[in-house]
Short mmCIF file of C-alpha atoms in Angstrom, two decimals:
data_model
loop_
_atom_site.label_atom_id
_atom_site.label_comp_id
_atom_site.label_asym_id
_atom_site.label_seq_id
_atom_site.Cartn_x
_atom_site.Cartn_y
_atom_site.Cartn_z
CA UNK A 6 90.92 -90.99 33.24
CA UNK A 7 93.37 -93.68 32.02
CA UNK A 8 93.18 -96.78 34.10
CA UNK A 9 91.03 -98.60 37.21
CA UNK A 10 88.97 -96.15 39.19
CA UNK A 11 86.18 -95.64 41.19
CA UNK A 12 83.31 -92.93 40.98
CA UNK A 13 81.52 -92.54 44.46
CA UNK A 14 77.92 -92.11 44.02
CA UNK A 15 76.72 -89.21 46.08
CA UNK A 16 79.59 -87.08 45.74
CA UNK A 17 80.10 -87.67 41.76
CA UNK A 18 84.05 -88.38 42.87
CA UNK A 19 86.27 -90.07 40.85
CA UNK A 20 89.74 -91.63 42.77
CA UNK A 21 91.84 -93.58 40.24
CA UNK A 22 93.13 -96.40 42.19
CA UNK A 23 96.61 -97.30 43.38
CA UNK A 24 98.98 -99.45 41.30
CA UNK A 25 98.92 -101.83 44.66
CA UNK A 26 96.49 -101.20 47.31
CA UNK A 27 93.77 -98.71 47.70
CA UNK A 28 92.19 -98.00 51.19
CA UNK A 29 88.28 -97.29 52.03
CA UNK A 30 86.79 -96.06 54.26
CA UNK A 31 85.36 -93.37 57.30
CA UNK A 32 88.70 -92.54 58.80
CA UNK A 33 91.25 -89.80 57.96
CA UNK A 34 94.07 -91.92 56.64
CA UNK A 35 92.20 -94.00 54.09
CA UNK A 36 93.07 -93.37 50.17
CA UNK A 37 88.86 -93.05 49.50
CA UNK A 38 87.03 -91.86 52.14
CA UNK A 39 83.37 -92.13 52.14
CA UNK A 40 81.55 -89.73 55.17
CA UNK A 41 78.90 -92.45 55.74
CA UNK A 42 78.54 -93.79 59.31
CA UNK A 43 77.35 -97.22 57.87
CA UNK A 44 81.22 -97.06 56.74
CA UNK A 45 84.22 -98.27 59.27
CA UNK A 46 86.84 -96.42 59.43
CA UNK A 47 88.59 -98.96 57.68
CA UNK A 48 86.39 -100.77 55.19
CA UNK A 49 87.84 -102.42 52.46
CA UNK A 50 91.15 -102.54 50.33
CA UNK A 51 91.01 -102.38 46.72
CA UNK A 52 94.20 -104.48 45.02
CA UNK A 53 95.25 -104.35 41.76
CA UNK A 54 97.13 -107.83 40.34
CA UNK A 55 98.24 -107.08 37.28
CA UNK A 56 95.39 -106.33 35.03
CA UNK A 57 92.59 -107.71 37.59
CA UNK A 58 91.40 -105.51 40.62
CA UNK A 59 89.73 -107.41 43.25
CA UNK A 60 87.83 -105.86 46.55
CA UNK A 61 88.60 -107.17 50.18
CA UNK A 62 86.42 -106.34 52.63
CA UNK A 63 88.17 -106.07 56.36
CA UNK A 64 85.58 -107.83 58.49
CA UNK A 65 85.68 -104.59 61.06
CA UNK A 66 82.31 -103.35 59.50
CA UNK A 67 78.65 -104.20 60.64
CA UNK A 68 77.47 -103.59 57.98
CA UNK A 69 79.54 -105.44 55.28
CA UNK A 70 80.98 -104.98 51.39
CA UNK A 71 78.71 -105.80 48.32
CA UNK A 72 79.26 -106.03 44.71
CA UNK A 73 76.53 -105.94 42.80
CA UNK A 74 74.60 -106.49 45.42
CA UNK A 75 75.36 -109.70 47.08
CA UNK A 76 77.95 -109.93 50.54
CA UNK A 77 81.39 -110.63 49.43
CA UNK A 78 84.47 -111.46 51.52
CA UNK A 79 86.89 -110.74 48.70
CA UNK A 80 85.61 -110.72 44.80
CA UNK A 81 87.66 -110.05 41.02
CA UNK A 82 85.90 -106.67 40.06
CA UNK A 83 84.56 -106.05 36.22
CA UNK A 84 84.86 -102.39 34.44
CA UNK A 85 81.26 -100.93 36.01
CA UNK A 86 80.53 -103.37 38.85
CA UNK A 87 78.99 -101.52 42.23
CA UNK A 88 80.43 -102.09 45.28
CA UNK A 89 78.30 -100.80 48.28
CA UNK A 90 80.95 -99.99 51.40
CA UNK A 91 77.59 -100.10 54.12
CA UNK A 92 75.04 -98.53 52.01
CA UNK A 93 77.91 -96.50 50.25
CA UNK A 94 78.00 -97.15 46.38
CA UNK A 95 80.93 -96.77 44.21
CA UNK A 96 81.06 -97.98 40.65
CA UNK A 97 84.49 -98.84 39.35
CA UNK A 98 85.86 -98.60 35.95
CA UNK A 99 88.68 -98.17 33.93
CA UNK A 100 89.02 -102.08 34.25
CA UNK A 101 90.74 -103.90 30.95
CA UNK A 102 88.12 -106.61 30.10
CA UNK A 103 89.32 -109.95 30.45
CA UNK A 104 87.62 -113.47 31.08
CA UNK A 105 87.53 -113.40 34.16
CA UNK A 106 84.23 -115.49 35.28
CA UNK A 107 82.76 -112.48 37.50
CA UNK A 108 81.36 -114.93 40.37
CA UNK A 109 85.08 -115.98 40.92
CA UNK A 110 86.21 -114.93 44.15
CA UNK A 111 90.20 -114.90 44.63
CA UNK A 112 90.90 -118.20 46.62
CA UNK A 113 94.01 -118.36 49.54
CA UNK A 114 96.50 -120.81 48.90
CA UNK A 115 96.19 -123.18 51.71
CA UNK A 116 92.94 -124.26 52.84
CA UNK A 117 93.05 -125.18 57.00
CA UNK A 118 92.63 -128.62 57.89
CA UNK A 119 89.41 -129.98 58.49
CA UNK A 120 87.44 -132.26 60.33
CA UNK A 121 84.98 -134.59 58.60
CA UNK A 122 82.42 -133.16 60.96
CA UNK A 123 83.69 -129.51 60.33
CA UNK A 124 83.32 -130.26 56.23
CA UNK A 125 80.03 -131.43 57.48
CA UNK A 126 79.35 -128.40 59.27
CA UNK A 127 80.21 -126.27 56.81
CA UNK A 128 78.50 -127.81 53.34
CA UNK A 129 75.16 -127.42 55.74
CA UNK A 130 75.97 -124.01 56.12
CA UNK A 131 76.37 -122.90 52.32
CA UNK A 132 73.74 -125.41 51.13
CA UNK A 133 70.96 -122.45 50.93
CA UNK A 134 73.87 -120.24 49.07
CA UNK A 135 74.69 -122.83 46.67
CA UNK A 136 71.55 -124.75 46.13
CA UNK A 137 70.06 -121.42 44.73
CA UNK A 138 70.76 -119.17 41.17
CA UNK A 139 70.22 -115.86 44.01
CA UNK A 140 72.50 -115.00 46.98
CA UNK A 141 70.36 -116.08 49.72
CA UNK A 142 71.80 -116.24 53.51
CA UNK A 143 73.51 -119.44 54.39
CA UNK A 144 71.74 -121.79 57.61
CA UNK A 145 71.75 -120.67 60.75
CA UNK A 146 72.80 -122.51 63.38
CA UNK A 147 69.79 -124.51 64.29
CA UNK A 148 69.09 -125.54 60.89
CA UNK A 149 72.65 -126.85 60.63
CA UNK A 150 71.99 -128.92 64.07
CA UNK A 151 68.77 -130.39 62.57
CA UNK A 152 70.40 -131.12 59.05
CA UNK A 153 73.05 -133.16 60.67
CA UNK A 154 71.11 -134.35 63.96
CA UNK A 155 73.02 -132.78 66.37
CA UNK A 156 72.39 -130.45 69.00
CA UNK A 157 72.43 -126.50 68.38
CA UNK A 158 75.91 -126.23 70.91
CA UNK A 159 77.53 -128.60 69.49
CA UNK A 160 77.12 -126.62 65.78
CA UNK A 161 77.90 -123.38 67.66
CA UNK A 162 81.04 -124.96 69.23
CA UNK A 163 82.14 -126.03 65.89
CA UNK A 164 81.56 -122.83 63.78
CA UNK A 165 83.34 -120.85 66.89
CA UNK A 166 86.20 -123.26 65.90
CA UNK A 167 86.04 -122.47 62.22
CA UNK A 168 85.70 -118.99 62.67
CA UNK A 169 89.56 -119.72 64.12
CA UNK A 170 91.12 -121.56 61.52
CA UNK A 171 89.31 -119.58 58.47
CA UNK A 172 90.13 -116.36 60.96
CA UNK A 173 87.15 -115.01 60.17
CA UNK A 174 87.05 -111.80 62.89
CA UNK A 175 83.81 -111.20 65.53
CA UNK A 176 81.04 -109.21 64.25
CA UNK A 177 78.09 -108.92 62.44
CA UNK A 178 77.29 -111.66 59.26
CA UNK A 179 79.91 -114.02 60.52
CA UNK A 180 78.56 -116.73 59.34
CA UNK A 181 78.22 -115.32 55.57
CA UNK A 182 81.97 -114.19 55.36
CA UNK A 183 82.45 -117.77 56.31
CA UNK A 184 80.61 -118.93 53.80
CA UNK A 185 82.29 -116.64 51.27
CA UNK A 186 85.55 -117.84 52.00
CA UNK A 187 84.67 -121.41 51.92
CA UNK A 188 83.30 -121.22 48.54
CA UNK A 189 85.95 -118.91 47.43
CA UNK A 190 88.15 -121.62 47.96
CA UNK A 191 86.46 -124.34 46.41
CA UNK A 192 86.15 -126.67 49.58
CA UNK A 193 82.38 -126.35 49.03
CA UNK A 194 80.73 -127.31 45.47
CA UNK A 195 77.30 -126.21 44.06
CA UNK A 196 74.97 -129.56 44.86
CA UNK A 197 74.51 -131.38 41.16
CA UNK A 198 71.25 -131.16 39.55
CA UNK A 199 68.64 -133.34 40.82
CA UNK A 200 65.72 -135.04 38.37
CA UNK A 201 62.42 -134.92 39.85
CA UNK A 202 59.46 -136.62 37.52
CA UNK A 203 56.82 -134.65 36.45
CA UNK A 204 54.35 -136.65 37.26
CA UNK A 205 53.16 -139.85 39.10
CA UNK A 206 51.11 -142.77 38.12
CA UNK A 207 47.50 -142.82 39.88
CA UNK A 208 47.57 -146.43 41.70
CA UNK A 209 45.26 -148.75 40.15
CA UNK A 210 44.00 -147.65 36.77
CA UNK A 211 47.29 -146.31 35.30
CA UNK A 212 46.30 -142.54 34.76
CA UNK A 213 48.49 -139.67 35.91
CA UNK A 214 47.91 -137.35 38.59
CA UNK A 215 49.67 -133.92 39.60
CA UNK A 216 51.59 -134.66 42.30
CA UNK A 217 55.42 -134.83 42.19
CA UNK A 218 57.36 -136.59 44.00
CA UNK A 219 60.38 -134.62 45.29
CA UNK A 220 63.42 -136.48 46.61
CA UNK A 221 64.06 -136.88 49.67
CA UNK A 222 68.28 -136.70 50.75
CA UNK A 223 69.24 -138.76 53.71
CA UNK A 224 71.64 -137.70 55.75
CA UNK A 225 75.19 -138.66 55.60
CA UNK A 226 76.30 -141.13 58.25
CA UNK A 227 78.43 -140.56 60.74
CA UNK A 228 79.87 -142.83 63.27
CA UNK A 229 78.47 -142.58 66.91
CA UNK A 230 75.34 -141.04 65.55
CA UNK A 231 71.94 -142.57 65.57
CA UNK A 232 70.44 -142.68 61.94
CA UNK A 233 67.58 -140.51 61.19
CA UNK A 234 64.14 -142.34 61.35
CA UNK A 235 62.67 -142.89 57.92
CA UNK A 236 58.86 -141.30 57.76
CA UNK A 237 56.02 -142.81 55.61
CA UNK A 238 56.64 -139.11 53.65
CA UNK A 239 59.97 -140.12 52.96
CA UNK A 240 58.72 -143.56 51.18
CA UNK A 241 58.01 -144.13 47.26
CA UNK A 242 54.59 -144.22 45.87
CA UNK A 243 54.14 -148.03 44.48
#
């Protein structure tokens, strides 16, 4: 089949894709239709761009889009990617190979405006995602609140608000298809490497022991917040 396409899975289908959009999905009217109730009835588009095909995923499913894999809110596809629609899977092909970095997503044009507490707010929440080489889920809610010493509403309150402005829609994973978009659009940036010795002198007679010491990050300060207490963990060996 001459160009992009996708094969489903358990059926053995192949649907060459639209020159525009391309429709998944449960329902009647969709341009693939998948007879899987983990699917919505309306799932996910598939868009073509020129050479470069990129999957959307609608937000109206519980159970989410994948590629390869991982959640995705929108993501370029490569020739022979997987995307799972629920627990679904489609592999696409027919793609022209370009370089096209494949952990790219496709970014909007305007970001909202933002709060320094909101950018706060929401580099707590992708820190897991980005601080990691695997997908991992981004913080919850209460480990937000104690990353930033705040209370647990007050996070809530301000992710409800972000939900708004990134309109992210109600449902299930909410917080990850935030954290997609935010990354996709570069307002969030992988944390730099940090050095951590090896090892640690032994006080006294100069030999080496085991133990490492890992770094500890304060917090960043914020104005009408009390500072966070500094243990005896947080403290250097002499």
């Amino acid at each position: 089949m001459e160009g992009p396409f996708i094969r489903i899975e358990d059926s053995g289908m192949v649907v060459a894709l639209r020159p525009d959009v391309t429709t998944v999905g449960r329902g009647r009217g969709v341009d693939v239709r998948l007879d899987d109730p983990s699917v919505s009835r309306f799932h996910a588009e598939i868009v073509r761009r020129g050479p470069y095909v990129y999957v959307v995923d609608m937000g109206l499913s519980r159970n989410g889009t994948r590629v390869n894999g991982r959640p995705i809110a929108r993501r370029v596809l490569e020739d022979g990617d997987v995307v799972s629609f629920g627990t679904a899977r489609c592999r696409v092909g027919g793609i022209p190979r370009e370089e096209v970095d494949p952990d790219v997503e496709l970014r909007r044009a305007v970001a909202p405006e933002l709060t320094r507490r909101e950018v706060d707010v929401l580099t707590s929440l992708c820190r897991p995602a980005l601080s990691d080489e695997a997908f991992v889920a981004p913080a919850t809610a209460r480990e937000i609140a104690a990353d930033l010493v705040v209370t647990e509403a007050a996070v809530k309150q301000h992710l409800l608000r972000l939900y708004q402005k990134f309109r992210i829609p109600e449902g299930v994973n909410r917080r990850t298809r935030l954290a997609n978009e935010v990354i996709a659009m570069g307002l969030v940036r992988p944390l730099p490497p940090v050095h951590v010795p090896q090892q640690s002198r032994a006080p006294g007679d100069g030999r080496t022991t085991g133990e490492v010491h890992r770094p500890v990050v304060p917090p960043q300060a914020h104005a009408g917040n009390a500072a966070r207490p500094t243990t005896g963990a947080g403290r250097r060996a002499s």
